Amino acid sequence: MKILLSSHGFYPQIGGLEAVACMLAREFARAGHEVVVVTHTPAGQEVAAFSFRVVRRPSPSALLRLIQWADVVFHNNVSLRTAWPLCFIRRPWVVAHHGWVPRGFGVTGLKGGIKRLILRRATGIAVSKAVAEDFKAPAQVIHNPYDTETFRLLPGITRDWGLIFVGRFVSDKGLPVLLDALDALGRRGLRPPLTVVGYGPEEAVWHRRTEELGLTAQVHFAGVKVGAALAEALNAHRVLVVPSFLNESFGIVALEGMACGCVVVGSEGGGLGEAIGPGGLTFPNGDVAALADRLEQVLDDADLLARLRAALPEHLARHRPPKVAARYLEVFERVVHGNH
């Protein structure tokens, strides 16, 4: 097949969407298909060798030619900037929904309404049951893959640290909930160390909150870590905490943590609970007392920790890139041959 993969963001931009696009494109090419990635991310100064062609910021005429070339057009999240040629050139169109499309009468809501309208023509894939239910339109659920080459059990690293948080420093990611839960645990006589990995606009606020709660000696802000450095940090910890305040559409960070041997404690709303699966415990979004209870469970119950870790290999196997890509290719084959 000739697969045109549209991903608004792509390497060298770093993020979950970009990582998924790169993994899928690589696996499609490994399976023997011709793949072209179209993106609006400029190349920057970094040079990467891919097994597929990358076209950055194509002109309208170039985009039309690519649509004509393709057997199937795949959008890794819908992009109106690359969808418009499909109004003139009929091609099988598959869209992976990675998040919530806004509703309402504001600018974002109207843009979301346009997206929902045009998406009626596309074959949908949702990265979680929660996202599929939000669209209220038929969509096959295919969970996201994770980078198995980077996130894995590493030899020679002692797992002697307690908790780790990885995320942007914005309230939605829930670090204030975790800090309050640590305060509650302290009143129960439990003071596990916490490593905070990330960056963002609310860093000063979170440092100040840590000081106010008297957690400065317990909480270590480790700055930004990505790739191999992040994998090493995860391998050194027992529990990854993902306390998102708002519903996540999925949660690749949970898979990365589990692949590095962490048990995950995370929010149950949205698709994050699906990503955690049997490899961790969940709690209601924003519920400080419930988070403290779950953390006490995994910190105090060695048998529970062992049972959760035993469930990791089977759960992670379903999210390996070749297996996920194969499910995508099954959808592509159906739409190309008219069997929706």
PDB file of N, CA, C and O in Angstrom, residues 1 10 39 58 100 142 148 154 157 200 260 268 272 274 300 327:
ATOM      1  N   MET A   1       0.837  -1.198   0.000  1.00  0.00           N
ATOM      2  CA  MET A   1       0.000   0.000   0.000  1.00  0.00           C
ATOM      3  C   MET A   1       0.873   1.249   0.000  1.00  0.00           C
ATOM      4  O   MET A   1       1.966   1.264   0.573  1.00  0.00           O
ATOM      5  N   PHE A  10       5.620  16.654  14.259  1.00  0.00           N
ATOM      6  CA  PHE A  10       6.478  15.502  13.968  1.00  0.00           C
ATOM      7  C   PHE A  10       7.896  15.849  14.416  1.00  0.00           C
ATOM      8  O   PHE A  10       8.212  16.988  14.764  1.00  0.00           O
ATOM      9  N   THR A  39       3.880  16.852   7.303  1.00  0.00           N
ATOM     10  CA  THR A  39       3.812  17.536   8.588  1.00  0.00           C
ATOM     11  C   THR A  39       4.040  19.028   8.399  1.00  0.00           C
ATOM     12  O   THR A  39       4.630  19.467   7.409  1.00  0.00           O
ATOM     13  N   PRO A  58       4.119  21.228   3.038  1.00  0.00           N
ATOM     14  CA  PRO A  58       3.951  21.147   1.585  1.00  0.00           C
ATOM     15  C   PRO A  58       3.077  22.287   1.058  1.00  0.00           C
ATOM     16  O   PRO A  58       2.184  22.789   1.755  1.00  0.00           O
ATOM     17  N   TRP A 100     -10.010  14.896  22.741  1.00  0.00           N
ATOM     18  CA  TRP A 100     -11.377  15.390  22.740  1.00  0.00           C
ATOM     19  C   TRP A 100     -11.505  16.536  21.738  1.00  0.00           C
ATOM     20  O   TRP A 100     -10.700  17.471  21.739  1.00  0.00           O
ATOM     21  N   ILE A 142      -8.072   1.297  19.266  1.00  0.00           N
ATOM     22  CA  ILE A 142      -6.720   0.739  19.195  1.00  0.00           C
ATOM     23  C   ILE A 142      -5.853   1.586  20.113  1.00  0.00           C
ATOM     24  O   ILE A 142      -5.600   2.765  19.840  1.00  0.00           O
ATOM     25  N   THR A 148       9.445   0.813  22.702  1.00  0.00           N
ATOM     26  CA  THR A 148      10.040  -0.352  23.377  1.00  0.00           C
ATOM     27  C   THR A 148      11.565  -0.335  23.346  1.00  0.00           C
ATOM     28  O   THR A 148      12.205  -1.000  24.173  1.00  0.00           O
ATOM     29  N   LEU A 154      16.406  -1.910  32.540  1.00  0.00           N
ATOM     30  CA  LEU A 154      17.818  -1.668  32.272  1.00  0.00           C
ATOM     31  C   LEU A 154      18.680  -2.364  33.335  1.00  0.00           C
ATOM     32  O   LEU A 154      18.374  -2.287  34.529  1.00  0.00           O
ATOM     33  N   ILE A 157      20.846  -0.940  37.364  1.00  0.00           N
ATOM     34  CA  ILE A 157      20.214   0.182  38.060  1.00  0.00           C
ATOM     35  C   ILE A 157      19.449  -0.354  39.262  1.00  0.00           C
ATOM     36  O   ILE A 157      18.583  -1.215  39.121  1.00  0.00           O
ATOM     37  N   GLY A 200       7.539  23.583  33.007  1.00  0.00           N
ATOM     38  CA  GLY A 200       6.293  24.232  32.626  1.00  0.00           C
ATOM     39  C   GLY A 200       6.080  25.535  33.354  1.00  0.00           C
ATOM     40  O   GLY A 200       6.861  25.922  34.237  1.00  0.00           O
ATOM     41  N   CYS A 260       9.468   0.164  32.318  1.00  0.00           N
ATOM     42  CA  CYS A 260      10.705   0.317  33.092  1.00  0.00           C
ATOM     43  C   CYS A 260      10.590  -0.297  34.484  1.00  0.00           C
ATOM     44  O   CYS A 260      11.470  -0.089  35.328  1.00  0.00           O
ATOM     45  N   GLU A 268      -8.394   7.673  37.308  1.00  0.00           N
ATOM     46  CA  GLU A 268      -9.212   6.684  36.606  1.00  0.00           C
ATOM     47  C   GLU A 268     -10.007   7.273  35.452  1.00  0.00           C
ATOM     48  O   GLU A 268     -10.509   6.542  34.599  1.00  0.00           O
ATOM     49  N   LEU A 272      -6.900   7.087  30.753  1.00  0.00           N
ATOM     50  CA  LEU A 272      -5.714   6.745  31.524  1.00  0.00           C
ATOM     51  C   LEU A 272      -5.869   5.403  32.227  1.00  0.00           C
ATOM     52  O   LEU A 272      -4.928   4.601  32.283  1.00  0.00           O
ATOM     53  N   GLU A 274      -7.435   2.865  31.150  1.00  0.00           N
ATOM     54  CA  GLU A 274      -7.222   1.819  30.149  1.00  0.00           C
ATOM     55  C   GLU A 274      -5.729   1.596  29.914  1.00  0.00           C
ATOM     56  O   GLU A 274      -5.285   0.459  29.718  1.00  0.00           O
ATOM     57  N   ASP A 300       3.013  -0.307  51.288  1.00  0.00           N
ATOM     58  CA  ASP A 300       3.003  -1.190  52.464  1.00  0.00           C
ATOM     59  C   ASP A 300       2.764  -2.666  52.149  1.00  0.00           C
ATOM     60  O   ASP A 300       3.061  -3.522  52.974  1.00  0.00           O
ATOM     61  N   ARG A 327      -2.650  -3.750  13.650  1.00  0.00           N
ATOM     62  CA  ARG A 327      -4.080  -3.489  13.780  1.00  0.00           C
ATOM     63  C   ARG A 327      -4.485  -2.296  12.905  1.00  0.00           C
ATOM     64  O   ARG A 327      -5.556  -2.297  12.299  1.00  0.00           O
TER      65      ARG A 327
END
